[in-house]
mmCIF file of C-alpha atoms and ligand atoms in Angstrom:
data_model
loop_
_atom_site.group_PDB
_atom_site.id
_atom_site.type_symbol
_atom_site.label_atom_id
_atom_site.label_comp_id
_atom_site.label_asym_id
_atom_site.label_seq_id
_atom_site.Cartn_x
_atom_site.Cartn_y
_atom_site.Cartn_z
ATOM 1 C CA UNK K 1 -62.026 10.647 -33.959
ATOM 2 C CA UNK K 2 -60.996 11.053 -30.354
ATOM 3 C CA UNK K 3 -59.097 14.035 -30.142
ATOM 4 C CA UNK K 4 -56.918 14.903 -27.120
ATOM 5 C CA UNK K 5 -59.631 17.984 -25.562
ATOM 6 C CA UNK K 6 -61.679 14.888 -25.044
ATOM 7 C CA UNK K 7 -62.547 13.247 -21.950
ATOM 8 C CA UNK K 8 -60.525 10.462 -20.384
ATOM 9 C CA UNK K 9 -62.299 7.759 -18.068
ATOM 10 C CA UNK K 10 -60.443 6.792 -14.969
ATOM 11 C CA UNK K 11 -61.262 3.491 -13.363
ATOM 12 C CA UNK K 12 -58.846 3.000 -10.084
ATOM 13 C CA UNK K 13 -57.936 -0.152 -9.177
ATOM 14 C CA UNK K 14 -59.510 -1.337 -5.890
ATOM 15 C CA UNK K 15 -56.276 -3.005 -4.732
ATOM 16 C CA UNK K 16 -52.419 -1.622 -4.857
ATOM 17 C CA UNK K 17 -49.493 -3.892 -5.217
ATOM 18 C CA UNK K 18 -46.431 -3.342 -2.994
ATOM 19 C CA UNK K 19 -43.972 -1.077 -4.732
ATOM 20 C CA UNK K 20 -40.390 -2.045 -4.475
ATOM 21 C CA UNK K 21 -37.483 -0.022 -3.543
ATOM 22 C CA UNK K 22 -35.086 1.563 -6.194
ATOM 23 C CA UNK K 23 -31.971 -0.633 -4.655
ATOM 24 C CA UNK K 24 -34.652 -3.581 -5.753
ATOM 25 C CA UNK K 25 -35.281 -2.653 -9.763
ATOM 26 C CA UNK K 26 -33.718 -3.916 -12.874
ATOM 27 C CA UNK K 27 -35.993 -3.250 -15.888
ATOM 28 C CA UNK K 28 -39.166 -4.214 -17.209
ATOM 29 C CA UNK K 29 -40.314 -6.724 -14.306
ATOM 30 C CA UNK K 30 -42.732 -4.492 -12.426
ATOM 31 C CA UNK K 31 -45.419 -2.854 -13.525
ATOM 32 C CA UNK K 32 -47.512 -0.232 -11.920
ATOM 33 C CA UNK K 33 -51.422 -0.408 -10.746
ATOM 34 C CA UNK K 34 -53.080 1.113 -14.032
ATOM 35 C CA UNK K 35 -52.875 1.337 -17.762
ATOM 36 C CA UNK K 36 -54.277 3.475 -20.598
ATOM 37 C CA UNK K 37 -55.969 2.101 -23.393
ATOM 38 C CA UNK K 38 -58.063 3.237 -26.872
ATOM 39 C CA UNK K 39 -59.325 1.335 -29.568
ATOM 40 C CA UNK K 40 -59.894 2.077 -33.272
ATOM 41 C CA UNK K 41 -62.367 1.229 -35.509
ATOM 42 C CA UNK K 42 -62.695 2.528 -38.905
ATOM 43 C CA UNK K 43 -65.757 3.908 -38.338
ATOM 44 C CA UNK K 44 -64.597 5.918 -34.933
ATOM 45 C CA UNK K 45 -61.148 6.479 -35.498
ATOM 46 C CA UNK K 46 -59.539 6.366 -32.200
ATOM 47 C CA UNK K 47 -62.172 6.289 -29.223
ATOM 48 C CA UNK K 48 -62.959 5.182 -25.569
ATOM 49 C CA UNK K 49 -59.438 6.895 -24.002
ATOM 50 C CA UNK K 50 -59.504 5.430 -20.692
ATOM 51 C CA UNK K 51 -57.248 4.882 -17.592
ATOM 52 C CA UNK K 52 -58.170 1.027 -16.019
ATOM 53 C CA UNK K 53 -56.549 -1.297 -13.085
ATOM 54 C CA UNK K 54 -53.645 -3.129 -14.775
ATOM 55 C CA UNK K 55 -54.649 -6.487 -16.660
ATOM 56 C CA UNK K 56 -54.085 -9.134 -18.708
ATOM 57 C CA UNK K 57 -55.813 -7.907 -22.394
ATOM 58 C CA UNK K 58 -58.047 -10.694 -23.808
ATOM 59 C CA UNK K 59 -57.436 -11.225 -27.431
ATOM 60 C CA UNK K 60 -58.689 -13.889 -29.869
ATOM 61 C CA UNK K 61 -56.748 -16.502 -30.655
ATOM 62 C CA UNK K 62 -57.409 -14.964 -34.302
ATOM 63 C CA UNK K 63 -56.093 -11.220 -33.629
ATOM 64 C CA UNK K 64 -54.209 -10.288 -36.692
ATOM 65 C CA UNK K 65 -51.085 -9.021 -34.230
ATOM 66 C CA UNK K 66 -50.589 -12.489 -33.364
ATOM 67 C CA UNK K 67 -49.615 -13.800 -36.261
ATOM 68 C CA UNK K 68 -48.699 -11.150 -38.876
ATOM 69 C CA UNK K 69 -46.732 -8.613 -36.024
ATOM 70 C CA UNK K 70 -48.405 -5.626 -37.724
ATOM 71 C CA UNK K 71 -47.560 -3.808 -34.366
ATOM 72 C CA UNK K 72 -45.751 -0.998 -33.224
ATOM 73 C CA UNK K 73 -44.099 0.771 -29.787
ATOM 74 C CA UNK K 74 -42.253 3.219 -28.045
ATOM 75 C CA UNK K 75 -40.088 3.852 -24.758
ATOM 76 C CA UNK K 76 -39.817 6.772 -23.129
ATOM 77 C CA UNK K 77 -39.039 7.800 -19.348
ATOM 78 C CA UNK K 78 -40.370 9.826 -16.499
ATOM 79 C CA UNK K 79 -37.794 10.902 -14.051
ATOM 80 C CA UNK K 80 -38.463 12.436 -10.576
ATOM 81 C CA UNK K 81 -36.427 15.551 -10.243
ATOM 82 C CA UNK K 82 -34.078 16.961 -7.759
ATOM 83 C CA UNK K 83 -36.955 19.700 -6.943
ATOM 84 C CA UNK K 84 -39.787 16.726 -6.390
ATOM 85 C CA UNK K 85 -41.651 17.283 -9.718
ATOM 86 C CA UNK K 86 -41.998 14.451 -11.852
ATOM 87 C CA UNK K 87 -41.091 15.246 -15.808
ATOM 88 C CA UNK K 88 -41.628 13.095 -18.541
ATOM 89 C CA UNK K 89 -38.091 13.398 -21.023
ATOM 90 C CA UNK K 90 -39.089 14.651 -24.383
ATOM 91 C CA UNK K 91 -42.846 12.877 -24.837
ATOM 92 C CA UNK K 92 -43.378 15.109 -28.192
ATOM 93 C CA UNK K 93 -40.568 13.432 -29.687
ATOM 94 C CA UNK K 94 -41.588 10.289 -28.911
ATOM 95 C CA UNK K 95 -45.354 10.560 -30.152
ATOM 96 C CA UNK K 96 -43.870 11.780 -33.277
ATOM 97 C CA UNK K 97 -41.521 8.483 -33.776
ATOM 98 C CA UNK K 98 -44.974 7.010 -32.788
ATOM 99 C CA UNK K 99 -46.732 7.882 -35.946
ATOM 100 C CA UNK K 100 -43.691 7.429 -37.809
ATOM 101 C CA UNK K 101 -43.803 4.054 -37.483
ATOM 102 C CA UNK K 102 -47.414 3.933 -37.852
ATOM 103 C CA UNK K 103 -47.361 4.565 -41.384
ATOM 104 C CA UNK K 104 -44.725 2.130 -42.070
ATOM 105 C CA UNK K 105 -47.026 -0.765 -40.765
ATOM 106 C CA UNK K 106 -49.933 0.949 -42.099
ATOM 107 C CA UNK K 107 -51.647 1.807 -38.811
ATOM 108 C CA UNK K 108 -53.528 4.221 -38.022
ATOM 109 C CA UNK K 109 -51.793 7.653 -36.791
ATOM 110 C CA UNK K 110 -52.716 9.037 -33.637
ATOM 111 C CA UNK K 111 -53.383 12.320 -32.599
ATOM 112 C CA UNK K 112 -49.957 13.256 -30.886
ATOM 113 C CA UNK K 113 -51.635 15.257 -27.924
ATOM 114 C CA UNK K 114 -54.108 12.786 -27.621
ATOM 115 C CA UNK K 115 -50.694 10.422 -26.901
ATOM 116 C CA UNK K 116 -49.266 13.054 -24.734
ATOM 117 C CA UNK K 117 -52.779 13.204 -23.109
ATOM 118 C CA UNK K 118 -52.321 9.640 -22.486
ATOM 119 C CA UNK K 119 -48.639 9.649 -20.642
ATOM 120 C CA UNK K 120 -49.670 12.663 -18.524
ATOM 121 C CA UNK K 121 -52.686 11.343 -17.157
ATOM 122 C CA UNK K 122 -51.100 7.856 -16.563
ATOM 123 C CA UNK K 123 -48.561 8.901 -14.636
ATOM 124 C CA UNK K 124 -50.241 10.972 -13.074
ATOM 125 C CA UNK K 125 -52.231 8.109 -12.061
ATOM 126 C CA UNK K 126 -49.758 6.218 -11.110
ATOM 127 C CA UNK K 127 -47.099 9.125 -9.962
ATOM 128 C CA UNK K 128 -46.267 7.527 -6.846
ATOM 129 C CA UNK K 129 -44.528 5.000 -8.698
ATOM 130 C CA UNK K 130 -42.026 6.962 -10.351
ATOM 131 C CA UNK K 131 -38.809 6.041 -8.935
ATOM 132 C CA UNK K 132 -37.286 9.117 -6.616
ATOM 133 C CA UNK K 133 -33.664 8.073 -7.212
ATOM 134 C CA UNK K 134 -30.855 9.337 -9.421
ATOM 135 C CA UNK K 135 -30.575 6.374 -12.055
ATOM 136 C CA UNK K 136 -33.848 5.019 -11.305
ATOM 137 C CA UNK K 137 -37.072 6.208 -13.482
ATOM 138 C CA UNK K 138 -40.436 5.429 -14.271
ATOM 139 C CA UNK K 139 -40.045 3.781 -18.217
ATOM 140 C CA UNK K 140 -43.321 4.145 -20.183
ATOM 141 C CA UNK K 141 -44.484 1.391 -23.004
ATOM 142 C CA UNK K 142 -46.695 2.967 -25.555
ATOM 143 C CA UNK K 143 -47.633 0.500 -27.588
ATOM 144 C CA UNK K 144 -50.474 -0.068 -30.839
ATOM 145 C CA UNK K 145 -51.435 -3.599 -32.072
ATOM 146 C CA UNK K 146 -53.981 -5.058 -34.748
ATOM 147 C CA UNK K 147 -56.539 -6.054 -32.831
ATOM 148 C CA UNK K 148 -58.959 -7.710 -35.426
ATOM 149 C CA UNK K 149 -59.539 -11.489 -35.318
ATOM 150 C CA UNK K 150 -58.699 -11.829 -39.321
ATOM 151 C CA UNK K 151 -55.797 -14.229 -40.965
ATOM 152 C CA UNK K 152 -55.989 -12.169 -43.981
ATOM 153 C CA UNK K 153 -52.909 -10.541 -44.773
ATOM 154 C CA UNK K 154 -53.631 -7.368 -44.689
ATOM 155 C CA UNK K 155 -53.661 -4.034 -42.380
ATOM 156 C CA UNK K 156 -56.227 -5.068 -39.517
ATOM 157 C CA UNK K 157 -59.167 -2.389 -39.307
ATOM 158 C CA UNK K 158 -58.940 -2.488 -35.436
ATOM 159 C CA UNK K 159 -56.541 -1.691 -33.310
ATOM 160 C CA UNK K 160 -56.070 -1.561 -29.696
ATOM 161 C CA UNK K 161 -53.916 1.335 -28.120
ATOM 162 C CA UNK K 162 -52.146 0.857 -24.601
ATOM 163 C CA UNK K 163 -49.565 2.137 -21.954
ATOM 164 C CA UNK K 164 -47.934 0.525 -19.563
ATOM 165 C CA UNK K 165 -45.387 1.720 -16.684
ATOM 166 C CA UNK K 166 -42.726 0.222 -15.454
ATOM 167 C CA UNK K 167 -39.881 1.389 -12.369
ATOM 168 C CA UNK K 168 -36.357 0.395 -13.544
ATOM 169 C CA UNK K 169 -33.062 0.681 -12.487
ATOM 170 C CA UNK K 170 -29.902 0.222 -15.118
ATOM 171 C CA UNK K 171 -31.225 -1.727 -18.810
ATOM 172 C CA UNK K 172 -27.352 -3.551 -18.408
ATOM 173 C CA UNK K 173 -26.389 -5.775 -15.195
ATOM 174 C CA UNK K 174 -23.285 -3.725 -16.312
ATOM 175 C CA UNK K 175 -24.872 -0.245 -15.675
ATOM 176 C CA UNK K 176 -22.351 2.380 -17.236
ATOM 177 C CA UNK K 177 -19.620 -0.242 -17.216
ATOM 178 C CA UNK K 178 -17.899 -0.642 -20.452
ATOM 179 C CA UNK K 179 -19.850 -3.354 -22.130
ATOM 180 C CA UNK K 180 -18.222 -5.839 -24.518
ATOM 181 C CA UNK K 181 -19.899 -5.724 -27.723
ATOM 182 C CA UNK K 182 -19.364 -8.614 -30.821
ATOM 183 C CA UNK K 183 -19.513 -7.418 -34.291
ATOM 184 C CA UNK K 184 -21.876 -9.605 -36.529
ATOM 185 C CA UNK K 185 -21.326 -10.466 -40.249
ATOM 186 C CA UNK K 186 -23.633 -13.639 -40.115
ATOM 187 C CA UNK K 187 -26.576 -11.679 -39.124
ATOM 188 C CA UNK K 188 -28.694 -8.879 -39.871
ATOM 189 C CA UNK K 189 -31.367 -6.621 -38.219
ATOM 190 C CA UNK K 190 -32.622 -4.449 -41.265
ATOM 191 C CA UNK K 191 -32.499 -3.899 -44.839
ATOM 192 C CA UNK K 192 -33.213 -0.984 -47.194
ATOM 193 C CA UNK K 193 -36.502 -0.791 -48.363
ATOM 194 C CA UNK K 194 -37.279 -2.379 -44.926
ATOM 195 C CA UNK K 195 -38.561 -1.337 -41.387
ATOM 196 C CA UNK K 196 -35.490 -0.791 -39.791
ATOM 197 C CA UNK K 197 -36.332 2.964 -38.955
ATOM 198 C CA UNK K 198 -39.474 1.463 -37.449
ATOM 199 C CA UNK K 199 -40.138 0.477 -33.644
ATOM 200 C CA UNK K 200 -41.779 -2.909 -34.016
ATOM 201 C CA UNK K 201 -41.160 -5.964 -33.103
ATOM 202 C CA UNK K 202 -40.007 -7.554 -35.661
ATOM 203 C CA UNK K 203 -36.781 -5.663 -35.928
ATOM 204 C CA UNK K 204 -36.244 -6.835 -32.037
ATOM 205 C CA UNK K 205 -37.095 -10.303 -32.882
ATOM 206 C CA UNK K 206 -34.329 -10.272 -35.558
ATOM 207 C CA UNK K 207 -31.654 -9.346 -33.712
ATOM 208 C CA UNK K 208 -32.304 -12.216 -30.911
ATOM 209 C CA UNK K 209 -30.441 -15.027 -32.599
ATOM 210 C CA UNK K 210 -27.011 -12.626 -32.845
ATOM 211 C CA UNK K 211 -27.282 -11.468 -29.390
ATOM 212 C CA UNK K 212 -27.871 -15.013 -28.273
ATOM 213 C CA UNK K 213 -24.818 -15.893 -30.313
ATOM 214 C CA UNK K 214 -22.898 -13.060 -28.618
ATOM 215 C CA UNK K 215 -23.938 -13.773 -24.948
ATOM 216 C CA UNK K 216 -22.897 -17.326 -25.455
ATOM 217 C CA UNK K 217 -19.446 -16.010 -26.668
ATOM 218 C CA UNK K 218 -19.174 -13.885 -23.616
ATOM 219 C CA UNK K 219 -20.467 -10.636 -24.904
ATOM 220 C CA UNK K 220 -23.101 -8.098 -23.749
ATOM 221 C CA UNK K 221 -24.629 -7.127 -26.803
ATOM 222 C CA UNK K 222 -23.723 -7.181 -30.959
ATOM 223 C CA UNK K 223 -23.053 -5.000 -33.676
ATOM 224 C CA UNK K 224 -24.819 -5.457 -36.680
ATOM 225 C CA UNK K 225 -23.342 -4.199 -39.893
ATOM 226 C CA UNK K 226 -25.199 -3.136 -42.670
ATOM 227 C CA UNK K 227 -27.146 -5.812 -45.076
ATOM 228 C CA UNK K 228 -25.815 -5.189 -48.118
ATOM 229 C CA UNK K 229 -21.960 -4.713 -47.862
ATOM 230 C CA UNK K 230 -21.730 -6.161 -44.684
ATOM 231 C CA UNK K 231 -19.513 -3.653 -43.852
ATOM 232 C CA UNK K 232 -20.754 -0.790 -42.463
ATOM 233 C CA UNK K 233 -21.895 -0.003 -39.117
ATOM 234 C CA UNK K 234 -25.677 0.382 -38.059
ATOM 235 C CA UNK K 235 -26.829 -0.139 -34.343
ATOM 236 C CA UNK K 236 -25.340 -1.902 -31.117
ATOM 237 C CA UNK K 237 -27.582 -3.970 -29.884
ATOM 238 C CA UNK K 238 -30.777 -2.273 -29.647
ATOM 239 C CA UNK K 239 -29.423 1.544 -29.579
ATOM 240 C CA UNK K 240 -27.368 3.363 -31.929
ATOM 241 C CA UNK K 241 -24.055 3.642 -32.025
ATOM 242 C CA UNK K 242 -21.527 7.324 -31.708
ATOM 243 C CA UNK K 243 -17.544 6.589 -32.313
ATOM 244 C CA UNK K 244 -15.124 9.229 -31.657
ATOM 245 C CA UNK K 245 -12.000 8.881 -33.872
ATOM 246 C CA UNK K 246 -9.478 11.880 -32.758
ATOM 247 C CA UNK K 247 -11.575 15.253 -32.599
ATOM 248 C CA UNK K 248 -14.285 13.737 -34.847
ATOM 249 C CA UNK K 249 -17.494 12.106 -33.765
ATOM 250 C CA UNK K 250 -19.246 9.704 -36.171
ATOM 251 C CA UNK K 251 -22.798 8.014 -35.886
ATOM 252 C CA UNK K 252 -24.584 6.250 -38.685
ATOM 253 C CA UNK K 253 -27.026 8.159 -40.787
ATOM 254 C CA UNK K 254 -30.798 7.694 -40.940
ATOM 255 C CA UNK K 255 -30.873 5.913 -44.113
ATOM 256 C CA UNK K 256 -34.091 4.188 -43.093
ATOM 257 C CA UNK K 257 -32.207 0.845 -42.091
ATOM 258 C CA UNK K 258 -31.796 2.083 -38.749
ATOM 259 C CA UNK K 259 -34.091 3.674 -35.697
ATOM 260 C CA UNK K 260 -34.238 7.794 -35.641
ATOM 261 C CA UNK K 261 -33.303 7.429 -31.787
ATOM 262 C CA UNK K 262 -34.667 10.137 -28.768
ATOM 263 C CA UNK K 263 -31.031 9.797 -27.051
ATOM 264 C CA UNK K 264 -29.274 10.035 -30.218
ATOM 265 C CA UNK K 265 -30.735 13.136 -30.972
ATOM 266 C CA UNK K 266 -30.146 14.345 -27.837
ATOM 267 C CA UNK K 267 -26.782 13.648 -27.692
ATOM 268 C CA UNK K 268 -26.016 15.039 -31.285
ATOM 269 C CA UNK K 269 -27.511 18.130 -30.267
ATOM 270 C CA UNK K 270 -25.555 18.763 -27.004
ATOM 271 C CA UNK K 271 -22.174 17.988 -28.670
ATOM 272 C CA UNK K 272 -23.067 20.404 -31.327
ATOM 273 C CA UNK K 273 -23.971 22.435 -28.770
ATOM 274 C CA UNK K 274 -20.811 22.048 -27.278
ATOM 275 C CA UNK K 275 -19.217 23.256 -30.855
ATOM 276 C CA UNK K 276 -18.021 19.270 -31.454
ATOM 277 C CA UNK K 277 -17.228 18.089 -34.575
ATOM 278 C CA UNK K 278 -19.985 15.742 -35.356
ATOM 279 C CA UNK K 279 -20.779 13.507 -38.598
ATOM 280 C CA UNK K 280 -23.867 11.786 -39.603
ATOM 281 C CA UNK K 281 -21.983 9.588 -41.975
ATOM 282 C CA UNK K 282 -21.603 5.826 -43.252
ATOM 283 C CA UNK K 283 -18.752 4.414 -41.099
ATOM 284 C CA UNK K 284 -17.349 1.155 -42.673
ATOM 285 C CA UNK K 285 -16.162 -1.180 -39.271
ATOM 286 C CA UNK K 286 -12.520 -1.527 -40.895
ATOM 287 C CA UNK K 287 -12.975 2.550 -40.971
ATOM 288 C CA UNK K 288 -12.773 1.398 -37.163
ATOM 289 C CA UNK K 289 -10.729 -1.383 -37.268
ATOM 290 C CA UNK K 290 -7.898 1.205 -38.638
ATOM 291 C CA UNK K 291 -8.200 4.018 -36.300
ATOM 292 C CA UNK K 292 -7.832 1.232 -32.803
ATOM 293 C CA UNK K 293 -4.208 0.311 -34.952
ATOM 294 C CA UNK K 294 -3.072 4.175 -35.797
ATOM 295 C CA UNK K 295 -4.020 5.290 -31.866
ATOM 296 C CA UNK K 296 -7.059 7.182 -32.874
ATOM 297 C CA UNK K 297 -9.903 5.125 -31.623
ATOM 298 C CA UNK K 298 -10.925 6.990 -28.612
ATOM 299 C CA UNK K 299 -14.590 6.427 -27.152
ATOM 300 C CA UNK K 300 -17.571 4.051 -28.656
ATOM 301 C CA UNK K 301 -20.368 4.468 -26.679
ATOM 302 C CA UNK K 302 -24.372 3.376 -27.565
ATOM 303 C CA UNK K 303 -27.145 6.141 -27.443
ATOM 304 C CA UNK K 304 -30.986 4.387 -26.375
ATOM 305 C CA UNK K 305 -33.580 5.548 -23.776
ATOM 306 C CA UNK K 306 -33.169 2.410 -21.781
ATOM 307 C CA UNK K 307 -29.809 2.551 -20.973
ATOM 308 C CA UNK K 308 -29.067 6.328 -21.784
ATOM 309 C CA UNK K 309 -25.497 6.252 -22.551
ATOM 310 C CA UNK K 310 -23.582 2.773 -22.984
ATOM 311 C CA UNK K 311 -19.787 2.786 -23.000
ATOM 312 C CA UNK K 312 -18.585 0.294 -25.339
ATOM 313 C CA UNK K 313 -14.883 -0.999 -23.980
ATOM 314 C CA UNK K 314 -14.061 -3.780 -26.221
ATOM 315 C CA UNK K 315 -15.094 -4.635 -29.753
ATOM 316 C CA UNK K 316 -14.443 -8.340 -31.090
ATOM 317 C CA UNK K 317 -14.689 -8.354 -34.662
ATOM 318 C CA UNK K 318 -13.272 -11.628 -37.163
ATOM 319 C CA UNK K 319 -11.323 -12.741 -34.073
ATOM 320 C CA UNK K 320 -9.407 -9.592 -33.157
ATOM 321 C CA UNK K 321 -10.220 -7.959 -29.876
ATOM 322 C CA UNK K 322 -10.147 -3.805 -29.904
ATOM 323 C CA UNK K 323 -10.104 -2.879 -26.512
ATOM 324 C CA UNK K 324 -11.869 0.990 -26.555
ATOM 325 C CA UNK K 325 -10.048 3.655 -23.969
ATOM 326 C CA UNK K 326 -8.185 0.561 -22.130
ATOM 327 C CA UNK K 327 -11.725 -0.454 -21.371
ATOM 328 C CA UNK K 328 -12.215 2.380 -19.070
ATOM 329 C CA UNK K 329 -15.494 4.981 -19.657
ATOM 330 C CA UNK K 330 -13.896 7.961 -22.044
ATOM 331 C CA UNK K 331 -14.631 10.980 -21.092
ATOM 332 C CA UNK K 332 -16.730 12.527 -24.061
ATOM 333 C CA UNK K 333 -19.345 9.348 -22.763
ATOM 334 C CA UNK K 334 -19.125 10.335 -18.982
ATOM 335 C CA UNK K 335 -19.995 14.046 -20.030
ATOM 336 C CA UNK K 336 -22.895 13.175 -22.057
ATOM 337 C CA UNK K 337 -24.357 10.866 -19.871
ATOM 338 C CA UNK K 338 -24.172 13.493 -17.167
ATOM 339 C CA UNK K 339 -25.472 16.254 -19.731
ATOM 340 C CA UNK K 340 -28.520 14.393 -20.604
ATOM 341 C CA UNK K 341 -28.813 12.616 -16.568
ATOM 342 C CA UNK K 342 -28.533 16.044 -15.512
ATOM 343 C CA UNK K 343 -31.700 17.599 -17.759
ATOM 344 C CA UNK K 344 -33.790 14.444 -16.695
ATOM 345 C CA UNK K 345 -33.080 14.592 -13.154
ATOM 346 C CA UNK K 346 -33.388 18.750 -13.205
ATOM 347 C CA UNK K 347 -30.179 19.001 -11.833
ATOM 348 C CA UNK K 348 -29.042 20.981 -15.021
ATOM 349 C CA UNK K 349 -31.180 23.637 -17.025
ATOM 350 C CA UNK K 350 -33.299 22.224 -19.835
ATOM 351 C CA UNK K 351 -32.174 24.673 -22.205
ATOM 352 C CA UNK K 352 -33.977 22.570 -25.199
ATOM 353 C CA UNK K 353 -37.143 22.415 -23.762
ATOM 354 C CA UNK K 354 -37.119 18.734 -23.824
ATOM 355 C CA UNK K 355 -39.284 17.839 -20.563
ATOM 356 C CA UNK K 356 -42.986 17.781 -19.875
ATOM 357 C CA UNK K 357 -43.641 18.362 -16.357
ATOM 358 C CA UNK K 358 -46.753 16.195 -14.945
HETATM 359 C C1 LIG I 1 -33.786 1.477 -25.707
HETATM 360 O O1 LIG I 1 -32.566 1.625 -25.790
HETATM 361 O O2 LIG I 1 -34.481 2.251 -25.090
HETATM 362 C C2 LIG I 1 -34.382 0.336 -26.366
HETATM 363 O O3 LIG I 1 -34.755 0.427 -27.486
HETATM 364 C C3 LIG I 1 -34.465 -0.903 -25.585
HETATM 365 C C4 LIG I 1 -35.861 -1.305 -25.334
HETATM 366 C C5 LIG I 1 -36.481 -1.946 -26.534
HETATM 367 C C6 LIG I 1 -35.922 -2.198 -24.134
#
């Protein structure tokens, strides 16, 4: 089993493509000049660690990932700071979530500093592509799929490890605009017992339908509610969701129906922090629904690594429009997003020791 003490081979590519400039970059069009990649085999655990020129993988038509999704990923970011240094925002966390959902598709764990070994040396690679502009970043794909040509249904016994790079600018057209956000009863991403808490693809694929739906009706993203009363809030769209009703601020618990998210975290920690009153607790949407009538609806905002923080300014929900702060970003939302901007760019002290310099 390749551990993360050993040696990683570094093929350069021969040719660079023309990087674009921040102003240019939404997110996840370009891609940088290398990847990583390992494979497993049962017999060699996780082996071959290697840095190559970016490139199309060749798979068989067979490859179990193809048609049974037994796949997982993550997203992180790497951030150039005020002082120059590029830092990668909290990569331990992220390996962790890694193996997490590993074991609930019955892959293969990886060593985590093996995966940090991987993002370091990567970007380090490719460091010149890390965006040098506040709201810009490098965003880094981690990603494990069964790689055996099988149609069994079964977990593969090979799998292929890679990581790809990509500069982006803001995950909404929107940026930190209020977005408008439909709540969903007809539709729903995860169940318990299910792989909600994982990062695969199949919970991303499930909530396409609903946000086509919602785009069609004019919205930005949904809210799906919970698949068994069909009444409590999980996620918004593909982060999680923080409302702040009066002094109190409520996210959805990790039940297992819903992803343990890097920015949620974060957030939760610096409003504790901050000596907030926070709950991890079931929030029913007419919970919500009640406070926007009594005057105590104040912020909804999302929590993802993509878009960071996501103010929410209207929620639609059975045909009743609930505009959120007059539509306007509350304030709680602006001062997390700078909290957690601030760390990333090292424009603020990273008091948690969440960043990995490279
Ligand atoms: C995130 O908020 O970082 C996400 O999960 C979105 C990503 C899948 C593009």
């Amino acid at each position: 089993m390749t551990t993360h003490s050993d040696p990683i081979r570094i093929t350069r590519a021969t040719t660079r493509k023309p990087r674009p400039k921040d102003s240019e970059l939404g997110f996840g069009t370009v891609f940088t000049d290398h990847m990583f990649i390992a494979d497993f085999e049962e017999e060699k655990g996780w082996y071959d660690p290697r840095v190559e020129p970016y490139g199309p993988l060749s798979l068989d038509p067979a490859t179990a990932v193809l048609h049974y999704s037994q796949a997982i990923f993550e997203g992180l970011k790497a951030f150039t700071g005020r002082d120059g240094k590029i830092r990668l925002f909290r990569p331990h966390k992220h390996a962790e979530r890694l193996n997490h959902s590993a074991r609930q598709l019955c892959i293969p764990p990886m060593d985590p500093e093996l995966v940090l070994k991987s993002l370091t040396t990567l970007v380090d690679v490719d460091r010149e592509w890390v965006p040098k502009s506040v709201g810009h970043a490098l965003y880094i794909r981690p990603t494990i799929i069964a790689s055996e040509p099988f149609l069994g249904v079964r977990p593969a016994k090979q799998y292929l490890y890679f990581v790809i790079l990509s500069p982006v600018g803001a995950y909404y057209p929107e940026g930190m605009n209020p977005v408008k956000i439909l709540v969903v009863d007809k539709y729903v991403r995860a169940v318990e017992g299910g792989l909600g808490a994982a990062k695969t693809g199949a919970n991303y694929a499930a909530s396409l339908h609903a946000a086509e739906d919602a785009k069609h009706a004019g919205f930005t993203q949904v809210l799906f509610l919970d698949g068994v009363h069909r009444k409590y809030i999980e996620e918004v769209g593909t982060m999680n969701i923080m409302i702040r009703l009066g002094d109190e601020i409520v996210t959805p618990p990790l039940g297992g129906t819903i992803l343990a998210g890097v920015t949620r975290d974060s957030a939760l920690t610096l409003m504790r922090d901050w000596d907030l009153t926070v709950h991890e607790r079931p929030i029913s949407i007419d919970e919500v629904v009640a406070a926007a009538h009594q005057g105590t609806l104040r912020e909804v905002w999302g929590t993802g690594t993509a878009a960071v923080i996501s103010p929410v300014g209207e929620l639609a929900y059975k045909g009743e429009r609930i505009p959120i702060n007059n539509g306007r970003i509350g304030e709680l939302t602006q001062r997390l997003y700078d909290a957690i901007v601030g760390i990333q760019y090292a424009t603020a002290p990273d008091t948690h020791g969440w960043t990995v310099e490279v």
